[in-house]
Structure formats: C-alpha cells, structure tokens
Amino acid sequence: MHLAIAAAAPPEFFFEVVALLVTTALVAYFCHRIGIMPIVAFLVTGALIGPHALGFVRDEALIEATAEVGVILLLFTIGIEFSLEKLSRIKRIILIGGGLQVGLVIALVAGLLAAAGVDWRMGVFTGCLVALSSTAIVMKLLMSAGEVASEEGQASLGILIFQDLAVVAMVLLVPMLGGSGASGWGIGFAFAKAIGIVALVLLTARRIMPLVLEAVARTCSQEIFLLSVVAICFGTAYLTSLAGVSLSLGAFLAGLIVSESRFSQLAFAEILPLQILFSATFFVSVGLLFDLGFVLQNPLLVLGVIGAVFAIKLATTGIGLRVLGYGMGSAACASVLLAQIGEFSFVLERTGRGVGLFPAGFEVGGPETFIAATVALMIATPFVYPLAERIRRGSLQRREDQPVARSDEDIDRQPELRDHVIIAGLGDVGRRLAQVLAERRIPFLILTLDPDRAHEAESAGLRVLRGNYTRTHELELSGLRSARLLVVADDDQEMTRRVVEAARALSPDLRVLARARLASEVPELREAGAGEVVLDHQESAARLLARVLESYDVSPDDIRHDQDDLRSVGGPGTAYGEPVALGETARRSDRCSHTGQAREVIPSAPGCEDCLRMGKRGWVHLRICMTCGHVGCCNQSPGDHAAKHHRSTGHPIIKSIEPGESWAWCYEDQTYL
C-alpha cells in the first residue's frame, strides 16, 4: 500500500507565507545589527515583498486577514496594560494634554481642508487620521532608552492613552460621517451605545472575570490558561461586533476586562508572543501598501504632506503640554516622539474607505499619499528622537526647564523594589526562605504560578507577582535588573533551567542561586548561568538561606540561628508519635497574637485524621493543629480538613509536618510564622 501524502503539493498560499516569514526575519536581523527598530524592519519588509516591488506576496486578502488578527491582539494587550487604576493615576495628562492635542489636530486639519474646498466630513475624517500616533513605536523607544518614567515619557504615555481611547469614538464616528445619516442624533446614539457597552464591560470586569480567571489559573496549566485568554479576547470581540461595534474596539474592551483580574500580567505574558507575531504581520501588511512608484512620481506632494503633518503634530502636542506646565525641552521632546501617524490610523483609513471617506477627500491619490507619508514618518521617528533628546538635555543644562508641579496621582510610576531578593517558585524551600527574609526585613518579591500559595503569601502581607517566571516579561516586572540576587526555588528542574537562562540573558551580572535534585544536573544549571547550585536535600533550604543572608551582611551567629530554626522539630524526618512544637522564630514573631495558645503536641494520626476515618488517602500535604494535635490535609487537598478543623474549633495555628518544612500559619491573623 503506497502513501501519497509525501507527494502532495503544498497549498498555493504557502510560498507567500514562507516568503513573508523568511524575508521578515532576515530584514529584522539586519536592522537589529545596525540599530534600527523591528517595526521599521517590518514596514520595509512589506514594501520589498509587496505587489509594488518584488511581488512575492500577491494574496493581499490573506495578509489582511492575518493583519486583522494582529490588530485585535495588539488592542487586547493595550487594554490589559491600561487598567482603570492606571487611567486614574495620570488623568490630568490624559484628559487635558491628550484632549487638547487630538482636538486641536482635528480642528486644524479640518479647517485647512475646508478652506481648500474639501467637504467637512472628509476634513474631520482626515483630522482623525492625523491625530493618532504610534503607541508601539513611541513606547518601544521610551523603554529602550529607559525614559518611560521621565517627564516626556509620562507626557507621551498620557497623550497616547487618550489617543487610543479616542479610537473608540472615532471607530463609531467614521461610519456616521460616511453615511447619509451623519446627523447629530445618529452620532449621539452611537456614543450612547458605546457608553452602554463600556458600562457592561466594567460590570463584567469587576464581578465576573476575576472569578473566571481564578478558576482557570487553579488548573496550573499554561495551555488551558492561554486558550482561555485567547477565547476571552476573540469571544468578546465577536460579541461586540454583533452589537455593531468594531472587532478592534471589542478586543480593547476584552483587555480592559482582564486588566481588573489579579492574573492580568500572567495573561499579558501568555498572549505576548502571539501578539508580537501577528502585530509584525500587521506592520508588514502596511508596508505592502507602500507604492514606491507613486512616491517617485509625486515626490513634492508626499514631502509636502510629511512636512505638514510633522508641523501640525509638533505644534498641537507642544501647546497641550505647555498648558499643563511642561518646560520647553520636555514638551519639544515629547512632541517629536508623537509627530508621526499611528498604526490605528490604518484601521480607520480602511474603515473610512469602506464607507466612501478618503484622506483629504481624494479617492485617487489620497490613500497612496497618506500611506507613503505615514510609513515615512514611522521610519523617521527612531532617527529623529535622539536629536530631540539632546535638545531636551541642553535645555535642562541651561535651566530653562523647571520641575513641573504635578501631584503624585498624575504620575504613572509604581513603587519599585531595589537591591532585593527575587524568589522564583513558592514551593517548600521558597516559602521557608520568604518566612526568614520577612523576619529579617530584607526586601524580596515572590514569583509564583500557584494561585493558592500566592493567596496565602499575599494574606501574610508578602509581595507577590503571579506569572510564569520563565518569561522575560514577568522577570522585568519583578525588577530583575535592580535586584541583588535571584533564588530559583522551583521544584521542577526544567523550569529551573529555563528561568536561569532567561534571567542571565536579561541581567548578565545578576547573582543567581538555584537548586538541583541530582549531582549530574549541577553542570547543566551552571552552564545555563547559575552562579551557585545547591543539591536538593534536607540542607538545601538552610544553605540557600545562608547565601542570601550573607549577601545582606547578616552576622554568622544570626545566620546559624535562622538555620537551626529551619531544622527545628517539624522539619525533615518528623514521624508519627514524635512531639511537634513551634520554632523559636515563630514564637518570637510580632505578627501573631495567638502563639500563647500553641504548645508541644503529638500528631493525632499518621495521615489526615478525617480522610483516614472515611477510608481515603487523597491528601496532598499534612498540617497539624498546634492546640490539640489534630492532623489534617491542606487547601490543595479535596477535603481541606485542616481549615475545616479550625472553623469548627477556633484553634488558630497550624504547622506543616511535611518533610523539609517548618513553617506555621495563623488563621486568625492571616500570617506565616
């Protein structure tokens, strides 16, 4: 029997997909080597392989469909990053600076075109196209330069947020401008519908979505979590499209829903690789539209439009920031950053084309000129920004810029940990290490994927970041570049190797400590970048603890005392029938007022007392009541009998009797001991 599968011809579109991916990778690599942003590489790739140049890609419908997915994912991730809290912190910059910039651009462009005899609808539509700037390019430049928290960084971010929110109104407004019913009543109804949809989204974000993501996260499955997040993104976009709202707006609202969950950063990290891939396709699709022949035939027209757009954006952004009290240098720098036309303008332009609206009212030549000017401004921004930054610094040296008087709530600056310990993994060793660091008041941050353990740690007042710590996004959020050391306390060796490699790539000089189960695994972890590897046995937690405390100049006697506490009764080798007591560190804790009720107890059973009574052995971890000695199972077990025992008796403190663990927990004070 012969198989014909191997001889089957590839699909017709496969060559175009291969050409797109290979060319994009090659051009992006070349641009990276000469210091050009990847977005510029994607635009250049599209121009090279498009129908107006080499002609490798001719099925534009396929590329546009893929680009639509890229726009949906891009808006979804922006929605996650916004959050209602972030919007409130920089509301003055958003409402005043952003409102003035967008309003002035639309009014100025519409006025100039009306003076030239262009219909007001076309003028307003063109003003909307010009008003928007590229969030992707600006934020990438600011992050690369480390200037997100600077004055021009915060100003640019606030205006970009307003622009991206204005897209919501513009997407609703454009069909009304292009239709015969472009009346005040129709536009008012469109905005009323938008307000209703946003209200529904906020209700869902507050009440329903956190519960859904919590349940999904409890599976501890990256695959299920990713599929659920993608389903939320596309499902919300589809449902809003049924209500007459664009897919792009629906995706943004879906991101806003997810942003209100404690797992928003995990969702962002999981979706980011897909967003990068499809967003790259979007920028390539923009490049496909670039017609070099048209530019060569109409160079003065294209240059004139580029100059006009640059001047209008520079002036209107500067006015908005000067009204807020920004100095000339910072205002000029932010104005240059925002002087290009953004990626969402292409979405609006395509929407307008479908309802008979064209840039400056020209059906022939208008779209081509708009695309050429936009692509040129996008490519130019990374090269112009360093010049603007030098102007700003020169202005500061001449003391022409004074500090801007703004309240803290207007600044989007999160409190950052510096010189801290990052604990990757909240297993037995990670939990015990966090306990001692908290007692010593050494700054630390816990990274974990386990929602139950994250909740326990947060209840104890510890700082926790939920997420997959093998991904660079979570490691950057944890302040890896400013940390003193990273302790990889994960129980899975493959996860340990991956996080060591990721951390070493981000911060080559960071001190990294890791655990290994077998001696044969030590060389692999050292090769991955771990500075020190501790073999996983009963002394591993004590040795890791000593290395961490030594980094903070804790005295040898205090280190030995803390190590002895880790090895105290209830640690490795605790057996049924042996007495169990709290360690000295737990008894001295000032976070709990119930240690007086704890005493030395004898375990009531060799396993969970209630499970054994029912003839079951389904427990995960064992806990002992420090008042009566009742042995129960943990909250990850089906019965959660330790907590049920507390609720029925009121006994406040339990202690772990798992091998290698010595921590205790007070239910009443919600704290580790």
mmCIF file of C-alpha atoms in Angstrom, residues 13 65 72 221 235 262 408 540 586:
data_model
loop_
_atom_site.group_PDB
_atom_site.id
_atom_site.type_symbol
_atom_site.label_atom_id
_atom_site.label_comp_id
_atom_site.label_asym_id
_atom_site.label_seq_id
_atom_site.Cartn_x
_atom_site.Cartn_y
_atom_site.Cartn_z
ATOM 1 C CA PHE A 13 -0.529 30.398 -0.316
ATOM 2 C CA ALA A 65 -6.942 38.687 7.411
ATOM 3 C CA ILE A 72 -7.144 42.502 17.620
ATOM 4 C CA SER A 221 -1.899 24.644 33.144
ATOM 5 C CA GLY A 235 -15.123 35.948 22.029
ATOM 6 C CA ARG A 262 -5.040 39.592 39.651
ATOM 7 C CA ASP A 408 1.735 62.076 42.647
ATOM 8 C CA SER A 540 19.225 22.835 50.700
ATOM 9 C CA ALA A 586 7.759 31.564 65.186
#
